[in-house]
Amino acid sequence: MKFNRICVLGLGYIGLPTASMFAANGVKVLGVDVNPQVIETLQRGEIHIYEPGLRGLVAQALESGNLTFALQPEPADAFIIAVPTPFYADKRADLSFVRSAAEAILPVLRAGSLVVLESTSPPRTTVDVVAPILNRSGLKAGEDFLLAYSPERVLPGQILKELVENARVIGGVSPASAEAGRELYRTFVKGEIHTTTATTAEMVKLMENTTRDVNIAIANEFARLADRFGVDVWEAISLANLHPRINILRPGPGVGGHCISVDPWFFVEAAPDLTTVIYAARTVNDSQPHFVLQLVKRALNDLNGKRIAALGLAYKPDIDDLRESPAVETAALLAKEGALVRTWEPFKPGHVVPGTRAAASLAEAVSDADLILLLVNHSQLRDLDPLELAKLTPARLALDTVGAWLPKNWEAAGFRLFRLGVGAPD
Ligand code: SAJ
């Protein structure tokens, strides 16, 4: 099958790199987004999201003349849906963006076209939600047009590399649909491409992120146990990981981001009777900011009026993404409990968490603090010299929730260092 012209719906963290990658590899691409501001920004040659290398790739795609933008799709050989699938407050999947993307394709769908859903979705979404919408065209999925599911699996911060190198799974509603998907992505994917059914491919994606969530939950539970039993969890994990078949992940203030803290709920919603472990893991990870709150209370006795410098707000190290961040939640919880919290996020200095104040610099954040709280393992925070920091702050208490700081260095600089997952020894 020949793909001369494709349409990518949704120009966020996945859609924009994907559209640009196809365009840079010689395919005519129409990038579609319902947000006029996004389209205007891109048409001006700017980009609205941060991802290393993305600006250059978009510029290259625009220069080639292959990438254009619009608010509505047009007829194409293939359509890729890469819109968000967030969840509602009660954790049910919000498929409204997937539905409206499918509805936008409806008027321009032609016999023989391929439609690929990339958005992370609950099991059976391609078959039970997308196919019925597209079938309203009078054409039938898997017979008159091709329909497949191919999960994005790229790691934020490394999207451009992983988009090309990662193995890719393409699940079709028919074998021909999966095969067409393989040909489409072969345009730029260097990793292996495996074909299967649409629902299998949906499950693969959810299983990957759920496994990571469960593994982080067990690490967090080990941290709580170590705290109770007077053990250093970081030492215990590194010793356990010497075993050839054990790889315990890192405890921390919780699990954030738009993927791992969201996707396991799709399984729970779809089959609540079968998801005991998955539900328990979500509960542990979601309650981890409350565990940190208890640690801060223990270090300061009483939170009321205490000044806390909260360092880092991103959901993980060395990125600027604050979505579902446990660091943000922890800062807000502390403020709610009466602490005076000043935050410092080096990747988003102006960002204000409700109830707290955003410092314009590290020095400002710590200038009158009673306690320094490390919430994200950003390289620049991990590498802070406690001797230098001691000159900037009256605080002599510090709490490390990510296993970044070496106790002997901090103690030598005059700090009492508390650490998540480290109980008081006998
Ligand atoms: N985290 C820990 N301990 C660890 C590892 C991570 O607490 O040992 C926390 C992080 O701090 C962060 C959260 O987990 O808050 C998630 O971070 P992550 O680096 O594990 O994953 P994401 O959400 O940035 O990206 C994941 C990736 N999935 C897997 O590694 C299985 C990525 O490949 C997916 O493409 C992405 O989700 C997605 O879009 O679904």
CSV table of C-alpha atoms and ligand atoms in Angstrom, one decimal:
chain,number,residue,atom,x,y,z
A,1,MET,CA,0.0,0.0,0.0
A,2,LYS,CA,1.3,3.5,-0.9
A,3,PHE,CA,1.0,6.3,1.7
A,4,ASN,CA,1.3,9.6,-0.2
A,5,ARG,CA,-0.7,11.7,2.1
A,6,ILE,CA,-1.5,11.1,5.8
A,7,CYS,CA,-3.4,13.0,8.5
A,8,VAL,CA,-2.3,13.1,12.1
A,9,LEU,CA,-5.1,14.1,14.6
A,10,GLY,CA,-3.8,15.6,17.9
A,11,LEU,CA,-0.6,17.5,17.9
A,12,GLY,CA,0.7,16.9,21.4
A,13,TYR,CA,3.7,15.0,22.8
A,14,ILE,CA,3.0,12.1,20.5
A,15,GLY,CA,1.2,13.5,17.5
A,16,LEU,CA,3.6,16.3,16.7
A,17,PRO,CA,6.8,14.2,16.8
A,18,THR,CA,5.0,11.5,14.8
A,19,ALA,CA,3.6,13.9,12.1
A,20,SER,CA,7.1,15.6,11.8
A,21,MET,CA,8.9,12.3,11.5
A,22,PHE,CA,6.6,11.1,8.6
A,23,ALA,CA,7.1,14.5,6.9
A,24,ALA,CA,10.8,14.5,7.4
A,25,ASN,CA,10.8,11.0,5.7
A,26,GLY,CA,9.0,12.3,2.5
A,27,VAL,CA,5.3,11.8,3.3
A,28,LYS,CA,2.9,14.7,2.9
A,29,VAL,CA,1.4,15.2,6.3
A,30,LEU,CA,-1.6,17.3,7.5
A,31,GLY,CA,-1.3,17.9,11.2
A,32,VAL,CA,-4.7,18.5,12.8
A,33,ASP,CA,-5.6,19.9,16.2
A,34,VAL,CA,-8.9,21.2,17.5
A,35,ASN,CA,-7.1,24.0,19.4
A,36,PRO,CA,-6.7,27.1,17.1
A,37,GLN,CA,-3.8,28.4,19.4
A,38,VAL,CA,-1.8,25.2,18.7
A,39,ILE,CA,-2.3,25.5,15.0
A,40,GLU,CA,-1.4,29.3,15.0
A,41,THR,CA,1.8,28.6,17.0
A,42,LEU,CA,2.9,25.8,14.7
A,43,GLN,CA,2.1,27.9,11.6
A,44,ARG,CA,4.3,30.6,13.0
A,45,GLY,CA,7.1,28.0,13.1
A,46,GLU,CA,7.1,27.8,16.9
A,47,ILE,CA,6.2,24.8,19.1
A,48,HIS,CA,4.0,24.6,22.1
A,49,ILE,CA,5.6,21.7,24.0
A,50,TYR,CA,9.1,21.0,25.2
A,51,GLU,CA,10.9,17.8,24.1
A,52,PRO,CA,14.6,17.6,23.3
A,53,GLY,CA,15.2,17.8,19.5
A,54,LEU,CA,11.6,18.4,18.6
A,55,ARG,CA,12.0,22.0,17.6
A,56,GLY,CA,14.7,21.0,15.0
A,57,LEU,CA,12.6,18.1,13.7
A,58,VAL,CA,9.5,20.3,13.2
A,59,ALA,CA,11.6,22.9,11.4
A,60,GLN,CA,13.1,20.3,9.1
A,61,ALA,CA,9.6,18.9,8.4
A,62,LEU,CA,8.3,22.4,7.6
A,63,GLU,CA,11.2,23.3,5.4
A,64,SER,CA,10.6,20.1,3.4
A,65,GLY,CA,7.2,21.5,2.5
A,66,ASN,CA,5.6,18.2,3.6
A,67,LEU,CA,4.1,19.3,6.8
A,68,THR,CA,1.0,21.6,7.0
A,69,PHE,CA,-1.5,22.2,9.7
A,70,ALA,CA,-5.3,22.6,9.9
A,71,LEU,CA,-8.2,22.4,12.3
A,72,GLN,CA,-10.0,19.7,10.3
A,73,PRO,CA,-8.8,16.5,8.6
A,74,GLU,CA,-8.9,16.1,4.8
A,75,PRO,CA,-9.1,12.9,2.7
A,76,ALA,CA,-5.8,10.9,3.1
A,77,ASP,CA,-4.4,7.4,2.6
A,78,ALA,CA,-4.0,7.0,6.4
A,79,PHE,CA,-5.3,8.8,9.5
A,80,ILE,CA,-3.4,8.5,12.8
A,81,ILE,CA,-5.3,9.4,16.0
A,82,ALA,CA,-3.0,10.6,18.8
A,83,VAL,CA,-5.3,12.5,21.1
A,84,PRO,CA,-5.3,12.3,24.9
A,85,THR,CA,-7.2,9.8,26.9
A,86,PRO,CA,-7.4,11.4,30.4
A,87,PHE,CA,-9.6,10.1,33.2
A,88,TYR,CA,-12.5,11.7,35.1
A,89,ALA,CA,-12.3,12.5,38.8
A,90,ASP,CA,-13.8,9.1,39.6
A,91,LYS,CA,-10.9,7.4,37.5
A,92,ARG,CA,-13.2,6.4,34.6
A,93,ALA,CA,-11.5,6.8,31.2
A,94,ASP,CA,-12.6,9.9,29.3
A,95,LEU,CA,-12.8,8.8,25.6
A,96,SER,CA,-14.4,12.0,24.4
A,97,PHE,CA,-11.3,13.1,22.5
A,98,VAL,CA,-11.0,9.7,20.8
A,99,ARG,CA,-14.7,9.8,19.9
A,100,SER,CA,-14.5,13.3,18.4
A,101,ALA,CA,-11.4,12.5,16.4
A,102,ALA,CA,-13.1,9.5,14.9
A,103,GLU,CA,-16.1,11.6,14.2
A,104,ALA,CA,-13.9,14.2,12.5
A,105,ILE,CA,-12.5,11.5,10.2
A,106,LEU,CA,-16.0,10.3,9.3
A,107,PRO,CA,-16.8,12.8,6.5
A,108,VAL,CA,-13.4,12.3,4.8
A,109,LEU,CA,-13.0,8.6,5.1
A,110,ARG,CA,-12.6,6.8,1.8
A,111,ALA,CA,-12.7,3.1,0.8
A,112,GLY,CA,-9.2,1.6,1.2
A,113,SER,CA,-8.0,4.2,3.7
A,114,LEU,CA,-6.2,3.1,6.9
A,115,VAL,CA,-7.1,4.5,10.4
A,116,VAL,CA,-4.7,3.9,13.3
A,117,LEU,CA,-5.5,4.7,16.9
A,118,GLU,CA,-2.4,5.4,19.0
A,119,SER,CA,-4.0,6.9,22.1
A,120,THR,CA,-3.6,4.7,25.2
A,121,SER,CA,-7.1,3.2,25.6
A,122,PRO,CA,-9.1,0.7,27.6
A,123,PRO,CA,-9.3,-2.8,26.2
A,124,ARG,CA,-11.6,-3.1,23.1
A,125,THR,CA,-11.8,0.6,22.4
A,126,THR,CA,-10.8,0.2,18.7
A,127,VAL,CA,-13.4,-2.5,18.1
A,128,ASP,CA,-16.2,-1.3,20.4
A,129,VAL,CA,-15.8,2.5,20.2
A,130,VAL,CA,-13.8,3.6,17.1
A,131,ALA,CA,-15.1,1.0,14.6
A,132,PRO,CA,-18.8,1.7,15.2
A,133,ILE,CA,-18.3,5.5,14.7
A,134,LEU,CA,-16.3,5.0,11.4
A,135,ASN,CA,-18.8,2.4,10.2
A,136,ARG,CA,-21.5,5.2,10.2
A,137,SER,CA,-19.8,6.2,6.9
A,138,GLY,CA,-21.4,3.2,5.3
A,139,LEU,CA,-18.0,1.6,4.9
A,140,LYS,CA,-17.1,-1.4,7.1
A,141,ALA,CA,-14.0,-1.6,9.2
A,142,GLY,CA,-11.7,-4.4,8.2
A,143,GLU,CA,-13.6,-4.9,4.9
A,144,ASP,CA,-14.0,-1.5,3.1
A,145,PHE,CA,-11.4,0.4,5.1
A,146,LEU,CA,-8.5,-0.7,7.3
A,147,LEU,CA,-8.4,-0.1,11.1
A,148,ALA,CA,-5.6,-0.8,13.6
A,149,TYR,CA,-4.4,0.1,17.0
A,150,SER,CA,-0.7,0.9,17.6
A,151,PRO,CA,0.3,2.1,21.0
A,152,GLU,CA,2.9,4.8,21.5
A,153,ARG,CA,5.5,3.6,23.9
A,154,VAL,CA,8.1,6.4,23.9
A,155,LEU,CA,9.6,7.8,27.0
A,156,PRO,CA,9.2,11.6,27.5
A,157,GLY,CA,12.6,13.2,27.2
A,158,GLN,CA,13.7,10.6,24.7
A,159,ILE,CA,10.7,10.6,22.3
A,160,LEU,CA,12.6,11.2,19.0
A,161,LYS,CA,15.0,8.4,19.6
A,162,GLU,CA,12.5,5.9,20.9
A,163,LEU,CA,10.0,6.7,18.1
A,164,VAL,CA,12.5,5.4,15.6
A,165,GLU,CA,14.3,2.7,17.6
A,166,ASN,CA,11.6,1.1,19.8
A,167,ALA,CA,9.9,-2.1,18.7
A,168,ARG,CA,6.4,-1.4,17.6
A,169,VAL,CA,3.2,-3.4,18.0
A,170,ILE,CA,0.4,-3.0,15.4
A,171,GLY,CA,-3.0,-4.7,16.1
A,172,GLY,CA,-5.5,-4.8,13.3
A,173,VAL,CA,-9.2,-5.5,13.3
A,174,SER,CA,-8.3,-7.7,10.3
A,175,PRO,CA,-4.9,-9.1,9.3
A,176,ALA,CA,-4.8,-6.8,6.3
A,177,SER,CA,-5.3,-3.8,8.6
A,178,ALA,CA,-2.3,-4.8,10.7
A,179,GLU,CA,-0.2,-5.4,7.6
A,180,ALA,CA,-1.1,-1.9,6.3
A,181,GLY,CA,-0.1,-0.5,9.6
A,182,ARG,CA,3.3,-2.2,9.4
A,183,GLU,CA,3.9,-0.7,6.0
A,184,LEU,CA,2.9,2.8,7.2
A,185,TYR,CA,5.3,2.8,10.2
A,186,ARG,CA,8.1,1.2,8.2
A,187,THR,CA,8.5,4.7,6.8
A,188,PHE,CA,10.6,5.7,9.7
A,189,VAL,CA,10.6,2.9,12.4
A,190,LYS,CA,13.9,1.0,12.6
A,191,GLY,CA,12.8,-1.2,15.5
A,192,GLU,CA,11.0,-4.5,14.9
A,193,ILE,CA,7.3,-4.2,14.0
A,194,HIS,CA,5.0,-7.0,15.3
A,195,THR,CA,1.5,-7.5,14.1
A,196,THR,CA,-1.4,-8.8,16.2
A,197,THR,CA,-5.1,-8.1,16.9
A,198,ALA,CA,-6.3,-4.6,17.9
A,199,THR,CA,-7.4,-5.7,21.4
A,200,THR,CA,-4.1,-7.5,22.0
A,201,ALA,CA,-2.2,-4.4,21.1
A,202,GLU,CA,-4.3,-2.3,23.5
A,203,MET,CA,-3.6,-4.8,26.3
A,204,VAL,CA,0.1,-4.8,25.6
A,205,LYS,CA,0.3,-1.1,26.2
A,206,LEU,CA,-1.7,-1.2,29.4
A,207,MET,CA,0.2,-4.2,30.7
A,208,GLU,CA,3.5,-2.4,30.2
A,209,ASN,CA,2.5,0.6,32.2
A,210,THR,CA,0.6,-1.4,34.8
A,211,THR,CA,3.6,-3.6,35.4
A,212,ARG,CA,5.8,-0.6,36.1
A,213,ASP,CA,3.2,0.9,38.4
A,214,VAL,CA,2.9,-2.3,40.4
A,215,ASN,CA,6.7,-2.6,40.6
A,216,ILE,CA,7.0,1.0,41.9
A,217,ALA,CA,4.2,0.3,44.4
A,218,ILE,CA,6.1,-2.6,45.9
A,219,ALA,CA,9.2,-0.4,46.2
A,220,ASN,CA,7.2,2.2,48.0
A,221,GLU,CA,5.7,-0.4,50.3
A,222,PHE,CA,9.2,-1.6,51.0
A,223,ALA,CA,10.2,2.0,51.9
A,224,ARG,CA,7.3,2.1,54.4
A,225,LEU,CA,8.3,-1.3,55.9
A,226,ALA,CA,12.0,-0.2,56.2
A,227,ASP,CA,10.9,2.9,57.9
A,228,ARG,CA,9.0,0.9,60.5
A,229,PHE,CA,11.8,-1.7,61.0
A,230,GLY,CA,14.7,0.7,61.3
A,231,VAL,CA,16.3,-0.3,58.0
A,232,ASP,CA,17.7,1.8,55.1
A,233,VAL,CA,15.6,0.8,52.1
A,234,TRP,CA,18.1,2.1,49.6
A,235,GLU,CA,20.8,-0.2,51.0
A,236,ALA,CA,18.4,-3.1,51.2
A,237,ILE,CA,17.2,-2.6,47.6
A,238,SER,CA,20.8,-2.4,46.3
A,239,LEU,CA,21.6,-5.6,48.1
A,240,ALA,CA,18.5,-7.4,46.9
A,241,ASN,CA,19.2,-6.3,43.4
A,242,LEU,CA,22.4,-8.3,43.4
A,243,HIS,CA,20.2,-11.3,43.0
A,244,PRO,CA,20.2,-12.2,39.3
A,245,ARG,CA,16.4,-12.3,38.9
A,246,ILE,CA,15.5,-9.3,41.1
A,247,ASN,CA,15.2,-5.7,40.0
A,248,ILE,CA,13.4,-3.6,42.5
A,249,LEU,CA,12.6,-0.1,41.3
A,250,ARG,CA,13.1,3.2,43.3
A,251,PRO,CA,10.7,4.4,46.0
A,252,GLY,CA,9.8,8.0,46.0
A,253,PRO,CA,7.0,10.5,46.7
A,254,GLY,CA,4.6,8.7,44.3
A,255,VAL,CA,3.9,8.0,40.7
A,256,GLY,CA,3.1,10.9,38.3
A,257,GLY,CA,2.8,11.7,34.6
A,258,HIS,CA,0.0,11.2,32.2
A,259,CYS,CA,0.7,7.5,31.6
A,260,ILE,CA,1.6,5.2,34.5
A,261,SER,CA,-0.6,6.9,37.1
A,262,VAL,CA,-3.6,6.8,34.6
A,263,ASP,CA,-3.4,3.7,32.5
A,264,PRO,CA,-3.9,1.0,35.2
A,265,TRP,CA,-7.3,2.5,36.0
A,266,PHE,CA,-8.4,1.5,32.5
A,267,PHE,CA,-8.1,-2.1,33.5
A,268,VAL,CA,-9.7,-1.5,36.9
A,269,GLU,CA,-12.7,0.2,35.2
A,270,ALA,CA,-13.0,-2.5,32.6
A,271,ALA,CA,-12.8,-5.4,35.0
A,272,PRO,CA,-13.1,-4.4,38.7
A,273,ASP,CA,-13.6,-8.0,39.7
A,274,LEU,CA,-10.2,-9.1,38.3
A,275,THR,CA,-7.9,-6.3,39.3
A,276,THR,CA,-7.1,-6.7,43.0
A,277,VAL,CA,-3.3,-6.2,42.7
A,278,ILE,CA,-3.6,-3.4,40.1
A,279,TYR,CA,-6.0,-1.5,42.3
A,280,ALA,CA,-3.9,-2.0,45.4
A,281,ALA,CA,-0.8,-0.7,43.6
A,282,ARG,CA,-2.6,2.4,42.4
A,283,THR,CA,-3.8,3.0,46.0
A,284,VAL,CA,-0.2,2.7,47.4
A,285,ASN,CA,1.3,5.0,44.8
A,286,ASP,CA,-1.5,7.5,45.1
A,287,SER,CA,-1.2,7.7,48.9
A,288,GLN,CA,2.6,8.1,48.8
A,289,PRO,CA,2.4,12.0,49.1
A,290,HIS,CA,0.5,11.4,52.4
A,291,PHE,CA,3.4,9.1,53.6
A,292,VAL,CA,5.8,12.0,52.8
A,293,LEU,CA,3.5,14.3,54.7
A,294,GLN,CA,3.9,12.1,57.8
A,295,LEU,CA,7.7,12.1,57.4
A,296,VAL,CA,7.7,15.9,57.3
A,297,LYS,CA,5.5,16.1,60.4
A,298,ARG,CA,7.9,13.7,62.2
A,299,ALA,CA,10.9,15.9,61.3
A,300,LEU,CA,9.2,19.2,62.3
A,301,ASN,CA,6.9,18.0,65.1
A,302,ASP,CA,4.2,20.5,64.2
A,303,LEU,CA,3.6,21.9,60.7
A,304,ASN,CA,1.8,25.1,61.7
A,305,GLY,CA,3.7,28.1,60.5
A,306,LYS,CA,6.8,26.1,59.7
A,307,ARG,CA,8.6,27.2,56.6
A,308,ILE,CA,9.4,24.5,54.0
A,309,ALA,CA,11.5,24.9,50.9
A,310,ALA,CA,10.1,22.3,48.5
A,311,LEU,CA,12.6,21.5,45.8
A,312,GLY,CA,11.3,20.1,42.5
A,313,LEU,CA,7.7,19.9,41.2
A,314,ALA,CA,8.1,17.9,38.0
A,315,TYR,CA,6.7,14.3,37.9
A,316,LYS,CA,10.1,12.9,37.3
A,317,PRO,CA,13.8,14.0,37.0
A,318,ASP,CA,15.1,16.5,34.4
A,319,ILE,CA,11.9,17.3,32.6
A,320,ASP,CA,9.4,20.2,32.9
A,321,ASP,CA,6.2,18.2,32.9
A,322,LEU,CA,4.1,18.6,36.0
A,323,ARG,CA,1.1,16.5,35.0
A,324,GLU,CA,-0.2,14.3,37.9
A,325,SER,CA,3.0,15.1,39.8
A,326,PRO,CA,3.2,13.7,43.3
A,327,ALA,CA,5.7,16.5,44.1
A,328,VAL,CA,2.9,19.1,43.4
A,329,GLU,CA,0.5,17.1,45.5
A,330,THR,CA,2.9,16.9,48.4
A,331,ALA,CA,3.5,20.6,48.3
A,332,ALA,CA,-0.2,21.3,48.3
A,333,LEU,CA,-0.8,18.8,51.1
A,334,LEU,CA,1.8,20.5,53.3
A,335,ALA,CA,0.3,23.9,52.7
A,336,LYS,CA,-3.1,22.6,53.6
A,337,GLU,CA,-1.8,21.3,56.9
A,338,GLY,CA,-0.6,24.8,57.8
A,339,ALA,CA,3.0,24.8,56.6
A,340,LEU,CA,4.3,27.9,54.7
A,341,VAL,CA,5.6,26.3,51.6
A,342,ARG,CA,7.9,27.9,49.0
A,343,THR,CA,8.5,25.8,45.9
A,344,TRP,CA,11.4,25.9,43.5
A,345,GLU,CA,11.1,24.0,40.2
A,346,PRO,CA,14.2,24.8,38.1
A,347,PHE,CA,12.4,23.7,34.8
A,348,LYS,CA,9.3,25.8,35.5
A,349,PRO,CA,10.3,28.6,37.8
A,350,GLY,CA,7.0,30.6,37.8
A,351,HIS,CA,4.7,27.7,38.4
A,352,VAL,CA,2.5,28.3,41.5
A,353,VAL,CA,1.0,25.3,43.4
A,354,PRO,CA,-2.2,26.5,45.1
A,355,GLY,CA,-1.6,27.5,48.7
A,356,THR,CA,2.2,27.8,48.2
A,357,ARG,CA,4.5,30.5,46.9
A,358,ALA,CA,6.8,30.0,43.9
A,359,ALA,CA,10.4,31.1,44.5
A,360,ALA,CA,12.3,32.7,41.6
A,361,SER,CA,15.5,31.0,42.6
A,362,LEU,CA,16.9,28.3,44.8
A,363,ALA,CA,18.4,30.9,47.1
A,364,GLU,CA,15.0,32.6,47.5
A,365,ALA,CA,13.3,29.3,48.2
A,366,VAL,CA,15.6,28.3,51.1
A,367,SER,CA,16.3,31.9,52.4
A,368,ASP,CA,14.1,31.6,55.5
A,369,ALA,CA,13.3,27.8,55.5
A,370,ASP,CA,13.0,25.6,58.6
A,371,LEU,CA,13.3,22.4,56.4
A,372,ILE,CA,14.6,21.7,52.9
A,373,LEU,CA,12.4,19.1,51.2
A,374,LEU,CA,13.7,17.3,48.1
A,375,LEU,CA,10.8,16.0,46.0
A,376,VAL,CA,12.4,15.4,42.5
A,377,ASN,CA,15.7,13.8,41.7
A,378,HIS,CA,16.7,16.6,39.1
A,379,SER,CA,20.4,16.4,38.4
A,380,GLN,CA,21.0,20.0,39.6
A,381,LEU,CA,19.2,19.3,42.9
A,382,ARG,CA,20.9,15.9,43.4
A,383,ASP,CA,24.3,17.6,42.9
A,384,LEU,CA,23.7,20.5,45.4
A,385,ASP,CA,26.6,21.1,47.6
A,386,PRO,CA,25.3,21.1,51.2
A,387,LEU,CA,28.2,23.3,52.4
A,388,GLU,CA,27.1,26.0,49.8
A,389,LEU,CA,23.4,25.5,50.6
A,390,ALA,CA,24.1,25.9,54.3
A,391,LYS,CA,25.3,29.5,53.6
A,392,LEU,CA,22.0,30.3,51.9
A,393,THR,CA,19.6,29.0,54.6
A,394,PRO,CA,18.9,29.0,58.3
A,395,ALA,CA,17.5,25.5,57.9
A,396,ARG,CA,19.4,22.7,59.5
A,397,LEU,CA,16.8,20.0,58.7
A,398,ALA,CA,16.5,18.3,55.3
A,399,LEU,CA,14.3,15.5,54.0
A,400,ASP,CA,15.2,13.6,50.9
A,401,THR,CA,12.3,11.6,49.4
A,402,VAL,CA,14.1,10.3,46.4
A,403,GLY,CA,17.3,8.8,47.7
A,404,ALA,CA,19.6,11.4,46.2
A,405,TRP,CA,21.6,12.9,49.0
A,406,LEU,CA,24.6,11.3,50.8
A,407,PRO,CA,24.0,11.5,54.5
A,408,LYS,CA,27.6,11.9,55.4
A,409,ASN,CA,28.0,15.0,53.2
A,410,TRP,CA,24.9,16.6,54.6
A,411,GLU,CA,25.7,15.8,58.2
A,412,ALA,CA,29.2,17.2,57.7
A,413,ALA,CA,27.6,20.5,56.5
A,414,GLY,CA,25.6,20.7,59.7
A,415,PHE,CA,22.2,19.3,58.5
A,416,ARG,CA,20.1,16.6,60.1
A,417,LEU,CA,19.1,14.6,57.1
A,418,PHE,CA,15.9,12.6,57.1
A,419,ARG,CA,15.4,10.2,54.2
A,420,LEU,CA,12.3,8.4,52.9
A,421,GLY,CA,12.5,4.7,53.5
A,422,VAL,CA,15.1,5.0,56.3
A,423,GLY,CA,13.9,4.2,59.8
A,424,ALA,CA,15.7,5.2,62.9
A,425,PRO,CA,18.2,2.5,63.8
A,426,ASP,CA,18.1,0.8,67.2
B,1,SAJ,N1,9.1,6.3,39.2
B,1,SAJ,C1,9.4,5.9,40.5
B,1,SAJ,N2,10.4,4.9,40.7
B,1,SAJ,C2,11.0,4.3,39.7
B,1,SAJ,C3,10.7,4.7,38.3
B,1,SAJ,C4,9.7,5.7,38.2
B,1,SAJ,O1,8.8,6.4,41.5
B,1,SAJ,O2,11.9,3.5,39.9
B,1,SAJ,C5,8.1,7.3,39.0
B,1,SAJ,C6,8.6,8.6,38.3
B,1,SAJ,O3,9.3,9.4,39.2
B,1,SAJ,C7,7.4,9.1,37.7
B,1,SAJ,C8,6.5,7.8,37.4
B,1,SAJ,O4,7.1,6.8,38.1
B,1,SAJ,O5,6.6,9.9,38.7
B,1,SAJ,C9,6.5,7.5,35.9
B,1,SAJ,O6,7.8,7.6,35.3
B,1,SAJ,P1,8.5,6.6,34.3
B,1,SAJ,O7,9.8,7.1,33.9
B,1,SAJ,O8,8.4,5.3,34.8
B,1,SAJ,O9,7.4,6.6,33.0
B,1,SAJ,P2,6.7,7.7,32.1
B,1,SAJ,O10,5.3,7.9,32.6
B,1,SAJ,O11,7.5,8.9,31.9
B,1,SAJ,O12,6.7,6.9,30.7
B,1,SAJ,C10,6.0,5.6,30.7
B,1,SAJ,C11,6.9,4.6,30.0
B,1,SAJ,N3,6.4,3.3,30.2
B,1,SAJ,C12,7.2,2.3,30.7
B,1,SAJ,O13,8.4,2.5,31.0
B,1,SAJ,C13,6.6,0.9,30.8
B,1,SAJ,C14,7.0,4.9,28.5
B,1,SAJ,O14,7.7,3.9,27.8
B,1,SAJ,C15,5.6,5.1,27.9
B,1,SAJ,O15,5.6,5.4,26.5
B,1,SAJ,C16,4.9,6.2,28.6
B,1,SAJ,O16,4.8,5.8,30.0
B,1,SAJ,C17,3.5,6.3,28.0
B,1,SAJ,O17,3.3,7.3,27.3
B,1,SAJ,O18,2.6,5.5,28.2
